[in-house]
GROMACS .gro file of C-alpha atoms in nm:
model
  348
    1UNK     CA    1   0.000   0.000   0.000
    2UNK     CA    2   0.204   0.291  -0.120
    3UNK     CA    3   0.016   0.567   0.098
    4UNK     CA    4   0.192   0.630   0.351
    5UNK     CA    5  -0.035   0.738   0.670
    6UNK     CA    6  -0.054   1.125   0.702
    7UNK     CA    7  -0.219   1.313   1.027
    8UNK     CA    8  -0.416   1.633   0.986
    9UNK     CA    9  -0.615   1.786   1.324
   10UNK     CA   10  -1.000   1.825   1.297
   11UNK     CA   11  -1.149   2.012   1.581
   12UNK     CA   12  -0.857   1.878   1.822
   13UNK     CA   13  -0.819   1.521   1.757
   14UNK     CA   14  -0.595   1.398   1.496
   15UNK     CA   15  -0.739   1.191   1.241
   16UNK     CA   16  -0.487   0.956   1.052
   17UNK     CA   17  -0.540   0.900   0.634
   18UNK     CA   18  -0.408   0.773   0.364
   19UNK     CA   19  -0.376   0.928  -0.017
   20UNK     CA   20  -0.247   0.858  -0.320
   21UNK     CA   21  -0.258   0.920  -0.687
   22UNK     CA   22  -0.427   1.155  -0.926
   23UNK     CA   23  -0.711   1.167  -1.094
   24UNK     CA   24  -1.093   1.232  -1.006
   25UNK     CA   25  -1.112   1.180  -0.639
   26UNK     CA   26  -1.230   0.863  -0.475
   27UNK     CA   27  -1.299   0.835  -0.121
   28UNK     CA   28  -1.289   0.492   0.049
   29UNK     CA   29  -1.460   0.434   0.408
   30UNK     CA   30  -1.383   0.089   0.598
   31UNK     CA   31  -1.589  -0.065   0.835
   32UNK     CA   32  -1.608  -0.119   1.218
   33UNK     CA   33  -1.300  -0.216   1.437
   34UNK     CA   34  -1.133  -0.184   1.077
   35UNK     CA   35  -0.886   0.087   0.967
   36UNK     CA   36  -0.764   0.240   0.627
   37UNK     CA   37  -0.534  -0.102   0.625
   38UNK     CA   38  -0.849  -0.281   0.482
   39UNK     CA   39  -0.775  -0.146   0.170
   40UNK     CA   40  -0.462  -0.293   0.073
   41UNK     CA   41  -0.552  -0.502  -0.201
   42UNK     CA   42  -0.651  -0.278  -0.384
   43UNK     CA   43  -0.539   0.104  -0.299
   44UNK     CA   44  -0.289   0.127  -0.542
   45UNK     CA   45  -0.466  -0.029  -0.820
   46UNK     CA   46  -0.695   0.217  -0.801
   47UNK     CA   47  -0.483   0.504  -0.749
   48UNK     CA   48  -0.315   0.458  -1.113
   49UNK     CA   49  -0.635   0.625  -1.189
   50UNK     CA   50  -0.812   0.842  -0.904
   51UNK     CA   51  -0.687   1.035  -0.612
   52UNK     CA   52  -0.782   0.771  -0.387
   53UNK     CA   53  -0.838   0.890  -0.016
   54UNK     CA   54  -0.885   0.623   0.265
   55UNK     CA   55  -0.877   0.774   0.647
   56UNK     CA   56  -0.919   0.627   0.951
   57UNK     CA   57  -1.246   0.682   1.140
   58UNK     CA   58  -1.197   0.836   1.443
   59UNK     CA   59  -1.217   0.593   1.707
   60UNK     CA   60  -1.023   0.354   1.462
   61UNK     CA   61  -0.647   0.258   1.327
   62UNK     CA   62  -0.429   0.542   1.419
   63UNK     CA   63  -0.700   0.802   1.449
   64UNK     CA   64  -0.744   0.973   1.795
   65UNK     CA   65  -1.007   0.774   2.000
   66UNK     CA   66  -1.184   1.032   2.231
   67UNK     CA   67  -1.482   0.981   2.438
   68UNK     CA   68  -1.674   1.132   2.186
   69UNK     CA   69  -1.980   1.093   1.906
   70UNK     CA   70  -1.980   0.806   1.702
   71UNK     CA   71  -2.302   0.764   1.547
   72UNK     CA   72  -2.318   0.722   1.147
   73UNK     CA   73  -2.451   1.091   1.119
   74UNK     CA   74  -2.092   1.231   1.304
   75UNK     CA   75  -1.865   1.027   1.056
   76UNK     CA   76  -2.103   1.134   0.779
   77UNK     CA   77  -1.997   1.509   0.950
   78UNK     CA   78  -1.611   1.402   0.991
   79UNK     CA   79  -1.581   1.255   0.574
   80UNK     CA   80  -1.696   1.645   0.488
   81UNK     CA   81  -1.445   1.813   0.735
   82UNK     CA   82  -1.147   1.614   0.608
   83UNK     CA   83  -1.298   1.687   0.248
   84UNK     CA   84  -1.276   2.044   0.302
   85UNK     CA   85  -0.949   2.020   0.467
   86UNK     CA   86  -0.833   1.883   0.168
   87UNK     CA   87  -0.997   2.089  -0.088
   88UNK     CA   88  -1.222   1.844  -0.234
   89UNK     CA   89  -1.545   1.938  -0.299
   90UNK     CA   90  -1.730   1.633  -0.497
   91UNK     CA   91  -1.624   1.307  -0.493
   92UNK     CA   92  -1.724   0.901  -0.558
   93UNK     CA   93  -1.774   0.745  -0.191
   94UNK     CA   94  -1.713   0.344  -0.178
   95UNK     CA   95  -1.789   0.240   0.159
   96UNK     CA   96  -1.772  -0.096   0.306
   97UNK     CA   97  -1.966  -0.251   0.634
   98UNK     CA   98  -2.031   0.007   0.868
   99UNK     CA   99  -1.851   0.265   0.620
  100UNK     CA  100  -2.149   0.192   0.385
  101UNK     CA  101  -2.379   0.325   0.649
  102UNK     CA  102  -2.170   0.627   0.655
  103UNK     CA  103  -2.120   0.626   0.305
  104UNK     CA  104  -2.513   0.659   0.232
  105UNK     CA  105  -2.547   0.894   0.532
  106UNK     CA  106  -2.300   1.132   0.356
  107UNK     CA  107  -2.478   1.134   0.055
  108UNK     CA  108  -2.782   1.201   0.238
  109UNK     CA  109  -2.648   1.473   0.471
  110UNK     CA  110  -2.451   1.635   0.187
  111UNK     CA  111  -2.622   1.520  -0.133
  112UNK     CA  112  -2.408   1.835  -0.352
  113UNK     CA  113  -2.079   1.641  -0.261
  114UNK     CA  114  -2.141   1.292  -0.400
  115UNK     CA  115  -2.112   1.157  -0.762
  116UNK     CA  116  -2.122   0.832  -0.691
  117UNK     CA  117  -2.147   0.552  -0.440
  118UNK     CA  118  -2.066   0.210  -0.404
  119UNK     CA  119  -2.163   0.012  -0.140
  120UNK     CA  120  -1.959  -0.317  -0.032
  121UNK     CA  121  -2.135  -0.583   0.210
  122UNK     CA  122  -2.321  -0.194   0.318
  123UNK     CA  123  -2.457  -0.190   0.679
  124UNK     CA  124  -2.844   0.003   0.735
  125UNK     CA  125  -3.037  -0.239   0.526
  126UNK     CA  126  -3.219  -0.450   0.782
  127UNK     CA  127  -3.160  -0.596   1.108
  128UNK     CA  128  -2.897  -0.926   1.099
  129UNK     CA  129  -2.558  -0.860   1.209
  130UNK     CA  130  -2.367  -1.127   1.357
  131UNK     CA  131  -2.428  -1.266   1.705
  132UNK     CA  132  -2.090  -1.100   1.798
  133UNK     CA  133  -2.217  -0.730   1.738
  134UNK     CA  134  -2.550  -0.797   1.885
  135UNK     CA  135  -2.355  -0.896   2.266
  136UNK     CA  136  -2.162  -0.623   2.217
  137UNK     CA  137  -2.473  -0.383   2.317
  138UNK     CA  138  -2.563  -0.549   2.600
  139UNK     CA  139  -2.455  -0.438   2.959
  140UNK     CA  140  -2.142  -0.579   3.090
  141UNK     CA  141  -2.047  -0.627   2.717
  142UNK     CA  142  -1.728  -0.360   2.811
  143UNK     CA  143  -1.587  -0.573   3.094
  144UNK     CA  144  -1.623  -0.880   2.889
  145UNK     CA  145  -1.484  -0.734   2.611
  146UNK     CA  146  -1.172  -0.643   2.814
  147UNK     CA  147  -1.135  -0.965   2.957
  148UNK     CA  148  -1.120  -1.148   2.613
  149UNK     CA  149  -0.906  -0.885   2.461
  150UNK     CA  150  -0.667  -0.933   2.770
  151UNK     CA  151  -0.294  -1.100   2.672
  152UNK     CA  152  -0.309  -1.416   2.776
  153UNK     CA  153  -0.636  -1.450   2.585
  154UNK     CA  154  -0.544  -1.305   2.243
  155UNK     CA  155  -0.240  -1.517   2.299
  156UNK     CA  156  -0.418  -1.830   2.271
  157UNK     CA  157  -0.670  -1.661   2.031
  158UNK     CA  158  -0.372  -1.595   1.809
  159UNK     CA  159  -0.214  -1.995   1.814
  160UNK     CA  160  -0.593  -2.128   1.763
  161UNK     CA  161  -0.623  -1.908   1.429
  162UNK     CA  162  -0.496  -2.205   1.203
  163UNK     CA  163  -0.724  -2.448   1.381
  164UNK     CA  164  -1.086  -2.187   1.407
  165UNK     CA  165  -1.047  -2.135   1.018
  166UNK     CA  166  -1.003  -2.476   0.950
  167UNK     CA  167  -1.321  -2.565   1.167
  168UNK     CA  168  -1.536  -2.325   1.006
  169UNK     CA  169  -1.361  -1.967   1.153
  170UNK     CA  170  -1.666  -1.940   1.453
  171UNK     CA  171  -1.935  -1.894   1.194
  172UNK     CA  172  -1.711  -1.644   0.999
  173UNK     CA  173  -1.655  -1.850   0.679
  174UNK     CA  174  -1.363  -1.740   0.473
  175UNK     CA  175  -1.339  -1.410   0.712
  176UNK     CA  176  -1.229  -1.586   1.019
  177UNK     CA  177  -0.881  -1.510   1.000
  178UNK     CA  178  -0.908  -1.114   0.877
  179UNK     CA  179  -1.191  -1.037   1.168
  180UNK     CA  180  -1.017  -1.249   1.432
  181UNK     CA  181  -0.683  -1.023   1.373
  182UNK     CA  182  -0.929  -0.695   1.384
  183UNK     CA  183  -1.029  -0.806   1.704
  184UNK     CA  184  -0.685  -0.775   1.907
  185UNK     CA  185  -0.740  -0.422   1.813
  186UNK     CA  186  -0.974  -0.412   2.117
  187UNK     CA  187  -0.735  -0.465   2.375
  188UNK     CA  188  -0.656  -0.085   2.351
  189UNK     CA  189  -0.887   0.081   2.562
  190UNK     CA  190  -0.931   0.374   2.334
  191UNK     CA  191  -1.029   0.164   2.022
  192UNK     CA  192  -1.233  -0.073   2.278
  193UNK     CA  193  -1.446   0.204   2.400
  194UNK     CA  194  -1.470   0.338   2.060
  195UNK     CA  195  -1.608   0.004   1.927
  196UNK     CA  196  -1.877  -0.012   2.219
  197UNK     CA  197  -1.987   0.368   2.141
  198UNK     CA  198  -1.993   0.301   1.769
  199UNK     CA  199  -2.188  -0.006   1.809
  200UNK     CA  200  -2.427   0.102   2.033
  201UNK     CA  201  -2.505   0.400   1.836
  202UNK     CA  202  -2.602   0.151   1.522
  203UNK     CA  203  -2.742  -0.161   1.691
  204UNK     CA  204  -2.903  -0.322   2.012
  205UNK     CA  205  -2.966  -0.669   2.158
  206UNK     CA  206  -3.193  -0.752   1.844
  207UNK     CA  207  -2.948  -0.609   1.541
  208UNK     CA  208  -2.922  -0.311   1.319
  209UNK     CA  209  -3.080  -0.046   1.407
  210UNK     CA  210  -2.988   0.180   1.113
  211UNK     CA  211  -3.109   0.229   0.784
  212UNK     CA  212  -3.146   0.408   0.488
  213UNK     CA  213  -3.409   0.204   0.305
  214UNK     CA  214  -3.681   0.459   0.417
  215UNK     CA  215  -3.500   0.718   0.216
  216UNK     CA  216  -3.322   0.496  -0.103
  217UNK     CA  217  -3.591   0.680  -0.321
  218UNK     CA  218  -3.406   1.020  -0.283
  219UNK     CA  219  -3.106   0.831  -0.436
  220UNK     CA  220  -3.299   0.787  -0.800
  221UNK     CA  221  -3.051   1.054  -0.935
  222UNK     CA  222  -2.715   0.922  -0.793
  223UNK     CA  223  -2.540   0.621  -0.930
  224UNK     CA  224  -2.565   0.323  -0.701
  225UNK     CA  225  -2.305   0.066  -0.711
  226UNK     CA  226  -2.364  -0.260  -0.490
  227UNK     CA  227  -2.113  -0.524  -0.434
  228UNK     CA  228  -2.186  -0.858  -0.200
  229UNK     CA  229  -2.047  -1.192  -0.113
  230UNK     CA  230  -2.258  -1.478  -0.118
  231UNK     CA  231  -2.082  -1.650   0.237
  232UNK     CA  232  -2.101  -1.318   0.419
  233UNK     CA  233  -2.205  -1.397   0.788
  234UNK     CA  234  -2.127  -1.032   0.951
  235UNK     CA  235  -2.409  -0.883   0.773
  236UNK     CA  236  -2.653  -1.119   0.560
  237UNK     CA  237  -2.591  -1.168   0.213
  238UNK     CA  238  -2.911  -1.100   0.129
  239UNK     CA  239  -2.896  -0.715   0.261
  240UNK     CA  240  -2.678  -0.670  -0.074
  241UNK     CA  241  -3.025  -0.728  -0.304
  242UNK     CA  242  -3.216  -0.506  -0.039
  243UNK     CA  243  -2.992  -0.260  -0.148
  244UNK     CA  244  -3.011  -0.328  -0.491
  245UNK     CA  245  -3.407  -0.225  -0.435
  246UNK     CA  246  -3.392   0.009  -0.238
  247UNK     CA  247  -3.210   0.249  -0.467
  248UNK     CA  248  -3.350   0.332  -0.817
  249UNK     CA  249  -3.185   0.266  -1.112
  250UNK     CA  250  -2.848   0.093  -0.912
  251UNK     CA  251  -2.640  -0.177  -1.025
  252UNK     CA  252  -2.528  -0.486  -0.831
  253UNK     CA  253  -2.209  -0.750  -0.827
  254UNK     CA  254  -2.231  -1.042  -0.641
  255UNK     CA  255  -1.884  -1.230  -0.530
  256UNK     CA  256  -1.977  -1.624  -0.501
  257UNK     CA  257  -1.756  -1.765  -0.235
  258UNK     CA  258  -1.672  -1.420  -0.091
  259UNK     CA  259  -1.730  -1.323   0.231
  260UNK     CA  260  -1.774  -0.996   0.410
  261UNK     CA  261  -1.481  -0.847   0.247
  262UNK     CA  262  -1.490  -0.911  -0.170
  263UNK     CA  263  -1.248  -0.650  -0.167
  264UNK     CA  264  -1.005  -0.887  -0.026
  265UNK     CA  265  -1.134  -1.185  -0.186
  266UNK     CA  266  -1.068  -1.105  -0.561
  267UNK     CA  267  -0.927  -0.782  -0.556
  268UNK     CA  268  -0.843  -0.754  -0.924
  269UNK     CA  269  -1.216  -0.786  -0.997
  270UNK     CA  270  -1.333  -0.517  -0.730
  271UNK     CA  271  -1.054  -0.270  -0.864
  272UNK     CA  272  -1.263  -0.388  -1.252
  273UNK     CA  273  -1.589  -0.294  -1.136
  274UNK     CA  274  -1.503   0.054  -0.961
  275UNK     CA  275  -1.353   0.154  -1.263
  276UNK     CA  276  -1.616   0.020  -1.480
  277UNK     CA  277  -1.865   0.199  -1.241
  278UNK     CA  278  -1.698   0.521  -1.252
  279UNK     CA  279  -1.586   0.524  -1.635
  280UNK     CA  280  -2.008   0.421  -1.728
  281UNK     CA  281  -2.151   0.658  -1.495
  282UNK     CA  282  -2.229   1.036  -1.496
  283UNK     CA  283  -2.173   1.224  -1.206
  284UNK     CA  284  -2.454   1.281  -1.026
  285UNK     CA  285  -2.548   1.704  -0.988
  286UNK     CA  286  -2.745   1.770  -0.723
  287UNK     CA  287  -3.037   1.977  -0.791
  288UNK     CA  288  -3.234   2.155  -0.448
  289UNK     CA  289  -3.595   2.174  -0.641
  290UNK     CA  290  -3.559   1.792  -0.787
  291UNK     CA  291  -3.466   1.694  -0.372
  292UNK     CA  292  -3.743   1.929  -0.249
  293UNK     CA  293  -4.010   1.800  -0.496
  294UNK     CA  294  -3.937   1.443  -0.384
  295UNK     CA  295  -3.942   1.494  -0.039
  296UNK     CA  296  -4.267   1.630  -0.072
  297UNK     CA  297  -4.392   1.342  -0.290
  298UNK     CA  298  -4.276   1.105  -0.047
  299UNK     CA  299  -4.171   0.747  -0.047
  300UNK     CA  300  -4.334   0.548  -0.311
  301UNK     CA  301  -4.557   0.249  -0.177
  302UNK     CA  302  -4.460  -0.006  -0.428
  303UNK     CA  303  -4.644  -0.388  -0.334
  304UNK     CA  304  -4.308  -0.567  -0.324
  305UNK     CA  305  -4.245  -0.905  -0.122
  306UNK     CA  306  -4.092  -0.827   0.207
  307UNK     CA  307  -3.794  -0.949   0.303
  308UNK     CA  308  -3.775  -1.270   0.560
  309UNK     CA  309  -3.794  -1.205   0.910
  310UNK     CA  310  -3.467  -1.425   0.965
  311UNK     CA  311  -3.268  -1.226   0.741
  312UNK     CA  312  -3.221  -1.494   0.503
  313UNK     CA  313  -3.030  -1.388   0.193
  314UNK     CA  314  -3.271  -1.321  -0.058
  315UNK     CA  315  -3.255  -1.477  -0.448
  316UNK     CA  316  -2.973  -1.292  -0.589
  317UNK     CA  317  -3.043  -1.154  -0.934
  318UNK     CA  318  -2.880  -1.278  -1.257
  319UNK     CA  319  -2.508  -1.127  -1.271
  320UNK     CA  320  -2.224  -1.320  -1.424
  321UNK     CA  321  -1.954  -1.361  -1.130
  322UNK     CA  322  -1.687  -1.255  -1.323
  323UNK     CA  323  -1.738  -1.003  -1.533
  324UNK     CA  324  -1.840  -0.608  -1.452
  325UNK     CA  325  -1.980  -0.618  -1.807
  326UNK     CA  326  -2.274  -0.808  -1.627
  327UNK     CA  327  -2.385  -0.484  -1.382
  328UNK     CA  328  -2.728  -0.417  -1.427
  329UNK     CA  329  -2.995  -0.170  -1.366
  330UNK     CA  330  -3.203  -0.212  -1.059
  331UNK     CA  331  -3.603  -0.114  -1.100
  332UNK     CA  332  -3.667   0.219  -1.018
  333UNK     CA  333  -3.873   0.099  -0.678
  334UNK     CA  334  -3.814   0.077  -0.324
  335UNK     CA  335  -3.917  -0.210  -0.076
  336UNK     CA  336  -4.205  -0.228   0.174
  337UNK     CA  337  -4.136  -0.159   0.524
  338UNK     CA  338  -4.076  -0.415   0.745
  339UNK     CA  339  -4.020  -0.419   1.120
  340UNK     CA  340  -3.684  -0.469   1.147
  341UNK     CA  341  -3.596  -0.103   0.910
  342UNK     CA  342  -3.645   0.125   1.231
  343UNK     CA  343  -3.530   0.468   1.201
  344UNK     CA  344  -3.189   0.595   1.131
  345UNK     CA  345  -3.039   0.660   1.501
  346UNK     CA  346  -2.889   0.996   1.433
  347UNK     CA  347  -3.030   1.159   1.192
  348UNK     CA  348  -2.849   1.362   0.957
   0.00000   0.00000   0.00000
């Protein structure tokens, strides 16, 4: 990864990124516990033809970790203060996990700053997360978490990696050995408490509490990238086609045999389809009267089968695996409600 961390101060804490390359820019957002470092594979790849920015979330990596905000709507705020720091003032947002959450919630807070977006494995489209993420909201979850972050447990943790992955990776699939080195992250107590805040701010005991399928119809002028994995068992695979449906006219990749990070699985193809993406694509212009006009419309009631209560993946829709030539248009419609879409946290 040839950008080298830099440090810039935002309202007193110092928030670490990376950048590299010219070209139109193209902001990259990881996901929970996670850091700029997720995007390895495939930074430089893509910086032979953007300015590719990646930072670390506060709370995360070598960001400052203050006892602070961190809901979705106050990363949404930091991506547009390190935007302006940098002099950027429109720009295609890929976002993975939770950084899909805050990917969408920065196009919603500042809709005149995005051309694009493409959403990898995004969270905010229903309620199943793993099992891990829903103990983490529960109280006593912080002393727990210390205890299994301690030394003598991560060293065991760290000897058993070989033999978890080989037994199935604790329900992580082909993630198991990625997510189980994320989590000795925790044993700081800055990034621990960071995790908890960040969490709690985006889930409780019974999942997700996030979304931005209420509001996908505002999204009908912005080009909508998707990309899933079809063994992805930190968020449900089937929250990639929710996406898909949620946001008019989008497109959608699906990764057999990848898990919560396609990124990482075939990173040649992911660097293929952001390209493809960006090259086929207008940028999207925002226009005030087009957003006002819709908002007063409202969200179109469109009879569409809800999605299962268990958060089973749903049928995927026809894509060839390994080609971006085979990214389609979505219908122009947005799902029912169901019970487990409750209302975005923090709103923007």
């Amino acid at each position: 990864m040839s950008g080298q961390a830099q440090f810039i101060e935002v309202h007193g804490y110092r928030r670490a990124f990376r950048m590299a390359g010219t070209g139109p820019p193209l902001l990259l957002i990881h996901g929970i516990t996670d850091s700029s470092g997720t995007w390895a594979p495939v930074f430089d790849a893509l910086a032979e033809h953007y300015t590719v920015i990646a930072p670390d979330l506060l709370g995360h990596g070598e960001s400052d970790k203050p006892r602070g905000d961190y809901a979705v709507a106050a990363y949404a705020n930091g991506m547009r203060d390190l935007l302006s720091i940098l002099g950027i003032e429109r720009i295609t947002v890929v976002g993975h996990s939770l950084g899909g959450g805050v990917a969408m919630q920065f196009a919603y807070q500042f809709p005149e700053k995005v051309e694009r977006i493409a959403l990898v494995c995004p969270a905010g489209m229903g309620a199943g997360v793993h099992p891990a993420f829903r103990l983490a909201t529960l109280a006593g979850a912080g002393p727990a978490l210390m205890a299994i972050t301690s030394w003598p447990v991560r060293t065991v943790v760290t000897a058993a990696v070989p033999i978890v992955t080989a037994l199935g990776g604790l329900g992580l699939g082909p993630d198991a050995e990625y997510v189980l080195r994320l989590y000795g992250h925790l044993a700081d107590t800055g990034a621990r408490n960071a995790f908890l805040r960040t969490i709690r701010a985006a889930a409780d005991r019974r999942g997700q509490t996030i979304t931005m399928l209420d509001r996908g119809y505002l999204a009908a002028h912005l080009p909508t990238l998707v990309i899933g994995g079809t063994r992805d068992t930190v968020i449900p695979s089937g929250h990639a086609n929710r996406a898909y449906r949620a946001f008019p006219g989008s497109r959608i990749e699906i990764f057999a045999g990848a898990g919560h990070f396609p990124h990482h699985f075939d990173p040649d193809r992911f660097v293929a389809l952001i390209h493809a993406f960006i090259e086929e694509t207008d940028p999207a212009v925002f226009d005030p009267l087009r957003w006002q006009r819709t908002l007063r419309r409202g969200r179109p009631i469109v009879a569409l089968p809800s999605p299962a209560p268990s958060d089973n993946p749903a049928p995927t829709p026809s894509v060839n695996p390994a080609s971006a030539a085979s990214i389609g248009p979505a219908p122009a419609a947005v799902p029912a409600r169901t019970n487990d879409h409750a209302p975005l946290t923090a709103p923007g």
